[in-house]
Coordinates of C-alpha atoms (C1' of nucleotides) in Angstrom, one line a residue:
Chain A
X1 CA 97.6 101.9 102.0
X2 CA 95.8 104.7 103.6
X3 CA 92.6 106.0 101.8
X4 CA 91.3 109.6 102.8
X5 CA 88.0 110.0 103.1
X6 CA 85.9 111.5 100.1
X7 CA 86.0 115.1 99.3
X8 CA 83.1 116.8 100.6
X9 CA 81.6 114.5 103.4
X10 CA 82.2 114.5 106.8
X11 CA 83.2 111.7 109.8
X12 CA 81.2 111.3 112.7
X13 CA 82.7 110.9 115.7
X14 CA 80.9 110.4 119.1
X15 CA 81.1 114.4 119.6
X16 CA 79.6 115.4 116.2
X17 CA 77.5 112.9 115.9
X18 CA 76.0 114.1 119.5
X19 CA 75.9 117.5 117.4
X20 CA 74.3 116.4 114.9
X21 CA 71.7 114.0 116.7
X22 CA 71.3 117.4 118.7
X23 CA 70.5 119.2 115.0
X24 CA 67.9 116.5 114.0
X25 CA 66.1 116.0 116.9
X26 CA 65.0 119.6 117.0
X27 CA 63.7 119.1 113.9
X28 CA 62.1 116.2 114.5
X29 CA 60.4 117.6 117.9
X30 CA 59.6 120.8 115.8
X31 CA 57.6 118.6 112.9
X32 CA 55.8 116.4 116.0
X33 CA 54.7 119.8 117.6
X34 CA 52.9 121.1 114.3
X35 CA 51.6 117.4 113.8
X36 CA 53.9 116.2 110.4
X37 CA 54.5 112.9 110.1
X38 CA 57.6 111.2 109.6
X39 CA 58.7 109.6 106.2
X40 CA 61.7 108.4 104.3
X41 CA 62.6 106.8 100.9
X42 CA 65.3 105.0 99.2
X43 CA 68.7 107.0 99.3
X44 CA 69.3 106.4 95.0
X45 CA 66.0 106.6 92.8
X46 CA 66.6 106.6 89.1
X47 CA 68.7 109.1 87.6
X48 CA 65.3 110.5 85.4
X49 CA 63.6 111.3 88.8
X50 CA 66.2 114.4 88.9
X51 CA 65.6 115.3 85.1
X52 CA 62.1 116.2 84.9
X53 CA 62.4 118.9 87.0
X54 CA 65.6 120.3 86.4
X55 CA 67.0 119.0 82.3
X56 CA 69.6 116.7 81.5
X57 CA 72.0 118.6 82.1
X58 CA 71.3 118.1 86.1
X59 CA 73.0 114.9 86.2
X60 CA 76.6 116.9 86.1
X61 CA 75.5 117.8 89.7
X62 CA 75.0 115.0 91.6
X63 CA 76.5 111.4 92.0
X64 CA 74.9 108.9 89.6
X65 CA 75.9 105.3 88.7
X66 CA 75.0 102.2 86.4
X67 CA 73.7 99.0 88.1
X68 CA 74.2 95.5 86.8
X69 CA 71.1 95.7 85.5
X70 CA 71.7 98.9 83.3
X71 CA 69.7 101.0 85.1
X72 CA 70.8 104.8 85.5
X73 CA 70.5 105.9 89.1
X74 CA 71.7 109.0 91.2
X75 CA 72.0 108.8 94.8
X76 CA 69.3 111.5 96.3
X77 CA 70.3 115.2 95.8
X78 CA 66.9 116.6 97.2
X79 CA 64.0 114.6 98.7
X80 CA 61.1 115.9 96.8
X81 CA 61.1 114.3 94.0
X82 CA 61.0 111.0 96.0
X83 CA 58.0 112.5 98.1
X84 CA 56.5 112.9 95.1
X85 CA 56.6 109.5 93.7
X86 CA 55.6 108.1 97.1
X87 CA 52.4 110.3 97.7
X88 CA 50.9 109.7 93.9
X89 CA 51.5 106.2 94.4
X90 CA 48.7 106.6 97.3
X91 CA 47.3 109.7 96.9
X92 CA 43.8 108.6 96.9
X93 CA 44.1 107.1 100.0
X94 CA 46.3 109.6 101.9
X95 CA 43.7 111.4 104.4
X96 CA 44.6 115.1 103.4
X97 CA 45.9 117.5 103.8
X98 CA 49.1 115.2 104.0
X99 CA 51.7 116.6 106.1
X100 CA 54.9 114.8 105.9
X101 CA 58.3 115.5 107.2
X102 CA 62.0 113.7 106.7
X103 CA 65.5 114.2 107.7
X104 CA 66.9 112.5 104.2
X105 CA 70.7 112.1 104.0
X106 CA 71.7 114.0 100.6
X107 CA 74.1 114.3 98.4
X108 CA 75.2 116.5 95.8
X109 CA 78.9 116.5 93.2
X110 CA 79.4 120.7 93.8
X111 CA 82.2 122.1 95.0
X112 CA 82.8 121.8 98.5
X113 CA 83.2 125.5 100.3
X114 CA 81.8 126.9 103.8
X115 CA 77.9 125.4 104.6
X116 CA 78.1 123.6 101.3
X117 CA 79.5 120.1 101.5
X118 CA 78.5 117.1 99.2
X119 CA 76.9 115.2 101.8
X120 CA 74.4 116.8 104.0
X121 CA 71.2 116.1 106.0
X122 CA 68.5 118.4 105.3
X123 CA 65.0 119.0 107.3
X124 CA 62.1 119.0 104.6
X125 CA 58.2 119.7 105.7
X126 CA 55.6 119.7 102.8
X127 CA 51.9 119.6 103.3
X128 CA 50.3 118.4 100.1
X129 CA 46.8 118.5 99.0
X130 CA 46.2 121.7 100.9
X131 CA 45.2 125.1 98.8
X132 CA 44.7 128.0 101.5
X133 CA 47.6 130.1 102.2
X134 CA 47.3 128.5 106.0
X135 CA 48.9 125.4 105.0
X136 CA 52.2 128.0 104.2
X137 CA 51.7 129.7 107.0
X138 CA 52.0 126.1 109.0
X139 CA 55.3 125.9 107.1
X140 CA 56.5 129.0 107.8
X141 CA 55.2 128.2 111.8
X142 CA 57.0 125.2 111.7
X143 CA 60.5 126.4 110.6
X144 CA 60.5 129.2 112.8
X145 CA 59.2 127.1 115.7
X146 CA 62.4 125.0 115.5
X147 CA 64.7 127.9 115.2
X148 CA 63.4 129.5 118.1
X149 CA 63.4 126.4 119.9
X150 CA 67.6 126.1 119.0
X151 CA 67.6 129.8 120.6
X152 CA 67.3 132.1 117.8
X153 CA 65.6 134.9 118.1
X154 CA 64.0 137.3 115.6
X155 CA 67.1 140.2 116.2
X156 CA 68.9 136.9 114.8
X157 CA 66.7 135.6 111.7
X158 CA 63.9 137.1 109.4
X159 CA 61.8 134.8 107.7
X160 CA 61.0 136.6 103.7
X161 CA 58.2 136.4 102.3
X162 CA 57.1 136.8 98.8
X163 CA 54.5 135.5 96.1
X164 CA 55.2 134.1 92.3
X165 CA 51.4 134.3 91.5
X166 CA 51.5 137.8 93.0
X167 CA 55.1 138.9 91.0
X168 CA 54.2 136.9 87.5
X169 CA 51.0 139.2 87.8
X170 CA 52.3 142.3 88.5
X171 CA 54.7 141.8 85.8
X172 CA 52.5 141.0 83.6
X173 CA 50.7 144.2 84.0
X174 CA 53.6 146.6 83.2
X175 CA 53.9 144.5 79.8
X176 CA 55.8 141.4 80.2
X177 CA 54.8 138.3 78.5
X178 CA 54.7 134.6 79.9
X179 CA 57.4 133.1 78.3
X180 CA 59.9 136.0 79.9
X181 CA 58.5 135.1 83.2
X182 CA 61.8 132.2 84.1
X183 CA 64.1 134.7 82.6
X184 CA 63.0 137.6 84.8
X185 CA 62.8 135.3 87.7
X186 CA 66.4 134.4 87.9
X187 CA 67.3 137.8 87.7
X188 CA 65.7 138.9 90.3
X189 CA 66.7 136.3 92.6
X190 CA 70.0 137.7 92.2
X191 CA 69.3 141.4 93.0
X192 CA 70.3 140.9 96.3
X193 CA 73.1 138.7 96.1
X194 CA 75.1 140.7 93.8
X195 CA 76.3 144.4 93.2
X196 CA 73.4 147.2 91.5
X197 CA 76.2 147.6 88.5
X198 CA 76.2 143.4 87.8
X199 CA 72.4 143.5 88.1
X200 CA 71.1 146.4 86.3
X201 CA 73.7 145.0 83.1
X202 CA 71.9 141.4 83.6
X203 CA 68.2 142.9 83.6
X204 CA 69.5 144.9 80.7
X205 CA 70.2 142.0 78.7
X206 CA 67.0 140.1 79.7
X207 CA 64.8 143.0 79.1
X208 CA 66.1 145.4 76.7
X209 CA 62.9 147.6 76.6
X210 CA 64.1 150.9 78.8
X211 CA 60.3 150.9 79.0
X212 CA 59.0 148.0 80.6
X213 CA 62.6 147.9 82.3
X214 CA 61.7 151.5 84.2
X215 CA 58.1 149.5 85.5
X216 CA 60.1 146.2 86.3
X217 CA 62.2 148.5 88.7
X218 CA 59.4 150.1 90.1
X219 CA 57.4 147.3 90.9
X220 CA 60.2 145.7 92.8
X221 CA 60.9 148.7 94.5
X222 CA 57.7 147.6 96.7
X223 CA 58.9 147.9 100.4
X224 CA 55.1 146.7 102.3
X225 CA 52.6 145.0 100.6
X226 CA 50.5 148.3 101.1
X227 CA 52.6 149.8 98.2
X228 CA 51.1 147.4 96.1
X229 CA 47.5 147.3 97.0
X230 CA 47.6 151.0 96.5
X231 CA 49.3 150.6 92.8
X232 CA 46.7 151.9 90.6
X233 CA 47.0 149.4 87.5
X234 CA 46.7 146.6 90.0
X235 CA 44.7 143.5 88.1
X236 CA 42.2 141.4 89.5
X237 CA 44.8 138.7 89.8
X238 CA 47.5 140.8 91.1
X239 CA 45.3 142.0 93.7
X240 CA 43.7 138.3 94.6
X241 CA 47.5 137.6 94.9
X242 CA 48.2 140.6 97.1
X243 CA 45.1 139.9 99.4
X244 CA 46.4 136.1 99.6
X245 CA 49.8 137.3 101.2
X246 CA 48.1 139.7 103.7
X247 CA 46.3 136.7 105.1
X248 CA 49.6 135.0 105.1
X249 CA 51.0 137.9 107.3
X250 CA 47.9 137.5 109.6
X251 CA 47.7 134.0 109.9
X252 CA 51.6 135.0 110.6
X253 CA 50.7 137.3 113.1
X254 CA 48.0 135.3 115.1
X255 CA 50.6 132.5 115.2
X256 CA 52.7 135.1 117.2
X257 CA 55.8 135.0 114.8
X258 CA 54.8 138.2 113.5
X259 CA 58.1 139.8 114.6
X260 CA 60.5 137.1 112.6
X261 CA 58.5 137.8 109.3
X262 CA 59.1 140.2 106.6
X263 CA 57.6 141.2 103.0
X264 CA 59.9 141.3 100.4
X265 CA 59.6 141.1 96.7
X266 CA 63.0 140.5 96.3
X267 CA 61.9 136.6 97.2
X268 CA 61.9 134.8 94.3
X269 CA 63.3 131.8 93.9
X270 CA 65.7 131.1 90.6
X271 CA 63.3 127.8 91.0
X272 CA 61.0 127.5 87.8
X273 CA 58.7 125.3 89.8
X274 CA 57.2 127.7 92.5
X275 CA 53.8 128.7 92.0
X276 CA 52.7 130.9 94.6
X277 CA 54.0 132.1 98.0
X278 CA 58.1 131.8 97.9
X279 CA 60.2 132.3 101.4
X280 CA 63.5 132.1 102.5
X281 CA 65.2 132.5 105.9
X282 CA 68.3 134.1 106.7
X283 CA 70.6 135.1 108.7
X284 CA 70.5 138.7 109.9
X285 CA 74.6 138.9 110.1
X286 CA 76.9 141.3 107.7
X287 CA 76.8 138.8 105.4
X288 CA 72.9 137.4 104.9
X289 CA 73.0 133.8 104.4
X290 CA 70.2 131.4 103.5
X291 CA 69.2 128.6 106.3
X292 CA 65.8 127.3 104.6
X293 CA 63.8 127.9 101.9
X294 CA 60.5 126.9 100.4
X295 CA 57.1 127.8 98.6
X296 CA 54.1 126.8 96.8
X297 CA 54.8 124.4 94.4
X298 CA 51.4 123.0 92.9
X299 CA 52.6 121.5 89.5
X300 CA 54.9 119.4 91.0
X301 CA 52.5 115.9 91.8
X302 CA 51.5 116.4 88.4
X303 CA 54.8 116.9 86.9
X304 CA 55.7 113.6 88.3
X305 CA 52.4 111.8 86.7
X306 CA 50.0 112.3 89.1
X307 CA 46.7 114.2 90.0
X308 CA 46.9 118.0 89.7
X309 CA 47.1 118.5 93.9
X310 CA 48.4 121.4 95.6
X311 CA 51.5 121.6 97.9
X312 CA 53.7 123.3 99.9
X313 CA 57.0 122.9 102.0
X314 CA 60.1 124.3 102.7
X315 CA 63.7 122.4 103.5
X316 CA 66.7 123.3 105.2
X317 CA 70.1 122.4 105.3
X318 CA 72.0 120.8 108.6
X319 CA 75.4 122.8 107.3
X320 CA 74.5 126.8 107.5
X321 CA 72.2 125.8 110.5
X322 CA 75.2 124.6 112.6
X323 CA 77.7 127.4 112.0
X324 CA 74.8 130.2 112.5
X325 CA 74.2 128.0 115.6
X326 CA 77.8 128.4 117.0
X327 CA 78.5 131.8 116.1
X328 CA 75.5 132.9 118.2
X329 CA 76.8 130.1 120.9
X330 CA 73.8 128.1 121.0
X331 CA 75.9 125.1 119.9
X332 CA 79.5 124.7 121.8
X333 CA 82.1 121.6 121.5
X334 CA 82.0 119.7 125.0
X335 CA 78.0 121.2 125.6
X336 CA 76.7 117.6 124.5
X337 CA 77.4 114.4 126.1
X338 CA 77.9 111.5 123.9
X339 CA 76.5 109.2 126.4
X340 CA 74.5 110.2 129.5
X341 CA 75.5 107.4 131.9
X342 CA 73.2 106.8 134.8
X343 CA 75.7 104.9 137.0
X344 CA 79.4 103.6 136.8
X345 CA 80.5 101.2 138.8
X346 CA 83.9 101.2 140.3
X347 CA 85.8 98.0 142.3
X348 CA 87.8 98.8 145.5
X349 CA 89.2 95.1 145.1
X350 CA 89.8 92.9 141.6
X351 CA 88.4 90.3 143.2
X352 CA 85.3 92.3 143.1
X353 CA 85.1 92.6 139.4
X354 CA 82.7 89.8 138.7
X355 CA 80.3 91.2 141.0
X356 CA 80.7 94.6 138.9
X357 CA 79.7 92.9 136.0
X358 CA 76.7 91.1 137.1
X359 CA 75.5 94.0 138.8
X360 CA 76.1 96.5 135.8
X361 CA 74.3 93.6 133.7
X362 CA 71.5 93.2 136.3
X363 CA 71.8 97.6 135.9
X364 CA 71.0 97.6 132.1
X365 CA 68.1 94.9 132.2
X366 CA 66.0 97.3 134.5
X367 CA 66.6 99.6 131.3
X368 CA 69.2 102.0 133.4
X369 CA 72.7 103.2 131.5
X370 CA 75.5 101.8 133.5
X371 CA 79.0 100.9 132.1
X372 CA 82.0 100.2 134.5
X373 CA 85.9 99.8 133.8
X374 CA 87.8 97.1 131.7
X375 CA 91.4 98.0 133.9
X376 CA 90.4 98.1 137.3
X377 CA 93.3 99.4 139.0
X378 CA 93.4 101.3 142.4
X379 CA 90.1 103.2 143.5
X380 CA 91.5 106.6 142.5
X381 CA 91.9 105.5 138.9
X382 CA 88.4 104.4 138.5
X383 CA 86.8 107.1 139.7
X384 CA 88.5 109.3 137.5
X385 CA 87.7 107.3 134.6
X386 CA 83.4 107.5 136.2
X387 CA 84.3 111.2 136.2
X388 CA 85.4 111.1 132.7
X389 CA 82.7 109.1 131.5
X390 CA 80.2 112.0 133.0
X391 CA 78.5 109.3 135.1
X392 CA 75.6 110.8 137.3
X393 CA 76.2 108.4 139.7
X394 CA 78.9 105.7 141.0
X395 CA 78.5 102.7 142.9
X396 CA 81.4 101.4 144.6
X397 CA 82.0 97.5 145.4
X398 CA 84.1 97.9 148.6
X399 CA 84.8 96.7 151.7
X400 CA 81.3 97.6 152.5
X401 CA 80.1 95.4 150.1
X402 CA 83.0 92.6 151.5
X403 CA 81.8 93.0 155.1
X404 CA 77.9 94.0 154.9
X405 CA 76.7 93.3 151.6
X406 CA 75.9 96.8 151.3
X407 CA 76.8 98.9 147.6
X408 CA 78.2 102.8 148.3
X409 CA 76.4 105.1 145.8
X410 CA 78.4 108.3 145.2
X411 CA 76.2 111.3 143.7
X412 CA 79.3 112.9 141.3
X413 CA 77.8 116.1 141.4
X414 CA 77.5 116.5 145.3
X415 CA 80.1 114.1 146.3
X416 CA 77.8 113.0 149.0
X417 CA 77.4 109.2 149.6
X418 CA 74.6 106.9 150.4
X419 CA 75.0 102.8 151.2
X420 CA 71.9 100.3 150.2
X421 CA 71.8 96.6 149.8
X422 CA 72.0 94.9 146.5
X423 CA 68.3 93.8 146.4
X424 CA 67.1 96.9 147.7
X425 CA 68.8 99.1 144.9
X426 CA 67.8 97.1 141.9
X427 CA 64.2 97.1 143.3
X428 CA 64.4 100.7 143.7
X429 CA 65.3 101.0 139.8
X430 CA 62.2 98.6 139.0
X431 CA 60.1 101.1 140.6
X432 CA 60.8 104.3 138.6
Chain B
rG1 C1' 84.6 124.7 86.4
rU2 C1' 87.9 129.6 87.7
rG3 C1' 91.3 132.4 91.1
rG4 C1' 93.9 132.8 95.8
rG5 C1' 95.7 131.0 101.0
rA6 C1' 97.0 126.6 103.7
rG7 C1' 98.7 121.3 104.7
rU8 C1' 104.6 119.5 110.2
rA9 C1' 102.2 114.2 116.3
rG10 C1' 95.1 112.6 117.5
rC11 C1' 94.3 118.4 118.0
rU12 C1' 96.4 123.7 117.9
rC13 C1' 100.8 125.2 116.1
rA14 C1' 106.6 126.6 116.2
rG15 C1' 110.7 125.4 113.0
rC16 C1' 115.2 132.3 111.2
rU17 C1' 117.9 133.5 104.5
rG18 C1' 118.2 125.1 102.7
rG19 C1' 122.7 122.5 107.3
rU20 C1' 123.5 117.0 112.6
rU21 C1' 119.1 112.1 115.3
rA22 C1' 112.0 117.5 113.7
rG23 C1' 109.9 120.6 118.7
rA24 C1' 106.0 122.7 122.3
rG25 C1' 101.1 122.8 124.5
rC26 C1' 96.8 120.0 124.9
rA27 C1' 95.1 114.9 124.3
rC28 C1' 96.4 109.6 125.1
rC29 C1' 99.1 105.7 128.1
rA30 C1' 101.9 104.5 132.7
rG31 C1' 103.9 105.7 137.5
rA32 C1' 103.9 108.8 142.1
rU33 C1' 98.9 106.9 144.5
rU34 C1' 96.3 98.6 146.8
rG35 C1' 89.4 103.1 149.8
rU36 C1' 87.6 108.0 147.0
rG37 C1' 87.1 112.0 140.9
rG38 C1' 88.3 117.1 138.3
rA39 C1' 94.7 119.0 140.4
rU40 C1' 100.1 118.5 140.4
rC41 C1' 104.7 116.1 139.2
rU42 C1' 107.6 112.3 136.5
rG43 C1' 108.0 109.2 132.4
rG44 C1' 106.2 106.9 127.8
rG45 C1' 104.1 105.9 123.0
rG46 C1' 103.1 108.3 118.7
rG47 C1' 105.5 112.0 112.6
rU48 C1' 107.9 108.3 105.4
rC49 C1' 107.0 117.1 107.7
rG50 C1' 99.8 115.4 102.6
rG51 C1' 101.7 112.3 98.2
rG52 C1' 105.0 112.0 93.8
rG53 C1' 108.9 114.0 90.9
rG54 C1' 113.0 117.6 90.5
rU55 C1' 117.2 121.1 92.0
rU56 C1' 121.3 120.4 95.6
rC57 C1' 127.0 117.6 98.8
rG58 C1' 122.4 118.3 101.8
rA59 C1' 115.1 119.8 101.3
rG60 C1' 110.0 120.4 106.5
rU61 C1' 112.4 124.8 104.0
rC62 C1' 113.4 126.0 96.8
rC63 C1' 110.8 124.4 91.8
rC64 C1' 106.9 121.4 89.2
rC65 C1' 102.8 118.0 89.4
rU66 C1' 98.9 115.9 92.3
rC67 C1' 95.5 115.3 96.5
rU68 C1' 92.9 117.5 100.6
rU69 C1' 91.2 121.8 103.0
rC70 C1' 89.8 127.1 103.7
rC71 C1' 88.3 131.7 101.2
rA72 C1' 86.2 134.3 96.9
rC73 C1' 83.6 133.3 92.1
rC74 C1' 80.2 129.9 89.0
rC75 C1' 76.1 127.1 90.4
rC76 C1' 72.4 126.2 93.9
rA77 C1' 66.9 121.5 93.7

RNA sequence: GUGGGAGUAGCUCAGCUGGUUAGAGCACCAGAUUGUGGAUCUGGGGGUCGGGGGUUCGAGUCCCCUCUUCCACCCCA
């Protein structure tokens, strides 16, 4: 009986797994350069984990089972709430500000389509228990640091920036009360995402006052923060707000990412949870797609029965990353190796093959990567299987070896050859 | 969850309006080639034509169901 694999997830063989190893270690390198830490947490927590944040109604979405013992569980859709739960547990005596990172394995029950698959890896960077905008702007640093690392530049990506604290206020101020605020929200997430028609019949229905509709309009017409500062009926709060992101964009700016950053008010996040600055990054092709996004969440420690703390991160999915990788060929099949063998070692005569083995062996133990052929065969054979295998190097047990003791060390690239003896060459490897 | 396209060898695909034992390129294995790799030539293995049912003398080809995949929606922590 032949089983397919699972709708939605994806096989690793040794040439996407070198792509994906390729993927996470960038992110990893990225987090160690801004000076996160790594962390990482059960891959099921229980199923109520997933509820608090986003209703009942979340468990449709991701995979969720019964144990033995009658427990509900869900295997991990997002990695937050599971940061959460690990930093109360020893938030007071986490040194702050805490900044964590983690590459969790995730998984979600949507439908699979292009850069959305049910199984995923996706970069997440929070720093908790850190208030000033800087700890966003390390965020923001961080993410972009990566993607410029991979090779993108900013004609390729633009990192948008916008503020809850600064939109709920200026909202508020043309007339809107609290409870609309979530409504409103996921409205205007959408404005860019689908047709003016679509959205001006959706913010009718949310907000039937032509008034206060008129004012929504015009506040979100905002191109640069300047706009705003100049509004006249700006409140203290909407102005505290507004001077909060132009020290984002300086911080920004001193950082020298200034060029991949944008305002934009259209950042909002259909997220209830976000408290104050919001981002997302995309992709500057025809059709803008979102590789990362994050914000100020400060209820959420609290919402999970902790202390009131402050904190702020961003994540990003491995899916969307690769294919804007490849279209702008930073990423090709056949670029990454799936081993990077240091030597292979090929036998001129079978008799030979023990030696091969105990010299490969004696190879490995001075912590070199050497492998050599199961099949022996004639000397043309093997060294097209060391050429396969991308070897730097092969040694050849010959006739040389037969006569004089002496090993024949062929550089692949050069083709040029070079003889040492068999104590001489491993004490040469002890050395480096 | 809704709508549409597509599933033929490991991969990319061909297979005309239904008609003998289903093909190609690449990949893989072997030989030419028992002392020097990327090339060439020759040969070989490998397919219940995604699965099930139906129509027919006869189905890779037509019809229905189902699974998978891609695209557009819905959703998006």
């Amino acid at each position: 009986m032949k089983i397919p694999a699972v709708k939605g997830t994806r096989d690793f063989y040794p040439p996407q797994m070198a792509v994906r190893n390729f993927i996470v270690d960038g992110w990893k390198a990225a987090s160690l350069r801004s000076g996160f830490e790594e962390y990482d947490g059960p891959i099921f927590e229980h199923l109520k984990m997933y509820q608090v944040k986003s209703g009942d109604e979340i468990a449709e979405q991701l995979f969720s089972l019964t144990d033995r013992g009658g427990r509900n569980l869900a295997i991990r859709p997002e990695m937050t709430p599971t940061l959460a739960r690990m930093v109360n547990q020893q938030i007071h005596a986490l040194p702050r500000p805490i900044k964590w990172f983690s590459v969790p394995r995730l998984c979600r029950a949507e439908r699979p389509q292009k850069g959305r698959l049910r199984e995923f890896f996706q970069w997440n960077i929070d720093i908790i228990g850190a208030e000033d905008v800087l700890a966003d702007a390390e965020v923001i640093f961080c993410a972009v640091d990566y993607l410029k690392s991979a090779g993108l530049t900013a004609k390729d990506i633009v990192v948008k920036i916008s503020s809850r604290k600064m939109l709920a206020s200026l909202l508020e101020a043309v007339g809107l009360e609290d409870n609309q605020l979530a409504g409103v929200y996921a409205v205007l997430d959408k404005k860019a995402k689908i047709p003016d028609e679509a959205f001006e019949a959706m913010l009718q229905e949310t907000l039937p006052d032509a008034a206060i509709r008129g004012k929504v309009r015009k506040v979100m017409s905002a191109v640069r923060l300047d706009d705003l500062s100049q509004a006249a009926a700006l409140t203290e709060q909407a102005k505290a707000a507004v001077d909060e992101l132009k020290r984002l964009f300086d911080l920004l700016e001193k950082m020298g990412i200034s060029e991949y950053v944008q305002f934009d008010i259209g950042v909002v996040r259909g997220l209830a949870y976000y408290t104050g600055v919001v981002f997302e990054i995309y992709d500057r092709g025809r059709s803008p797609r979102a590789l990362c996004g994050g914000g100020r969440y400060d209820n959420l420690l609290s919402d999970f029965g902790g202390p009131k703390v402050t904190a702020t991160g961003m994540g990003m999915g491995d899916c969307v990353l690769e294919i804007l990788l490849r279209e702008k060929g930073l990423l090709r099949d056949g670029d990454l190796p799936t081993r990077k063998l240091d030597y292979y070692l090929v036998t001129a005569d079978s008799s030979l093959g023990q030696k091969a083995v105990e010299l490969a062996a004696a190879i490995r133990l001075r912590g070199r990567r050497c492998d050599f052929s199961y099949k022996g065969g004639n000397l043309g054979k093997q060294l097209k299987q060391a050429d396969q295998s991308g070897a730097a190097k092969v040694i050849i047990l010959g006739e040389e070896y037969s006569r004089d003791q002496m090993l024949v060390i062929k550089d692949m690239k050069s083709g040029q050859q070079a003889q040492a003896g068999w104590e001489a060459f491993l004490t040469s490897l002890s050395g480096a």
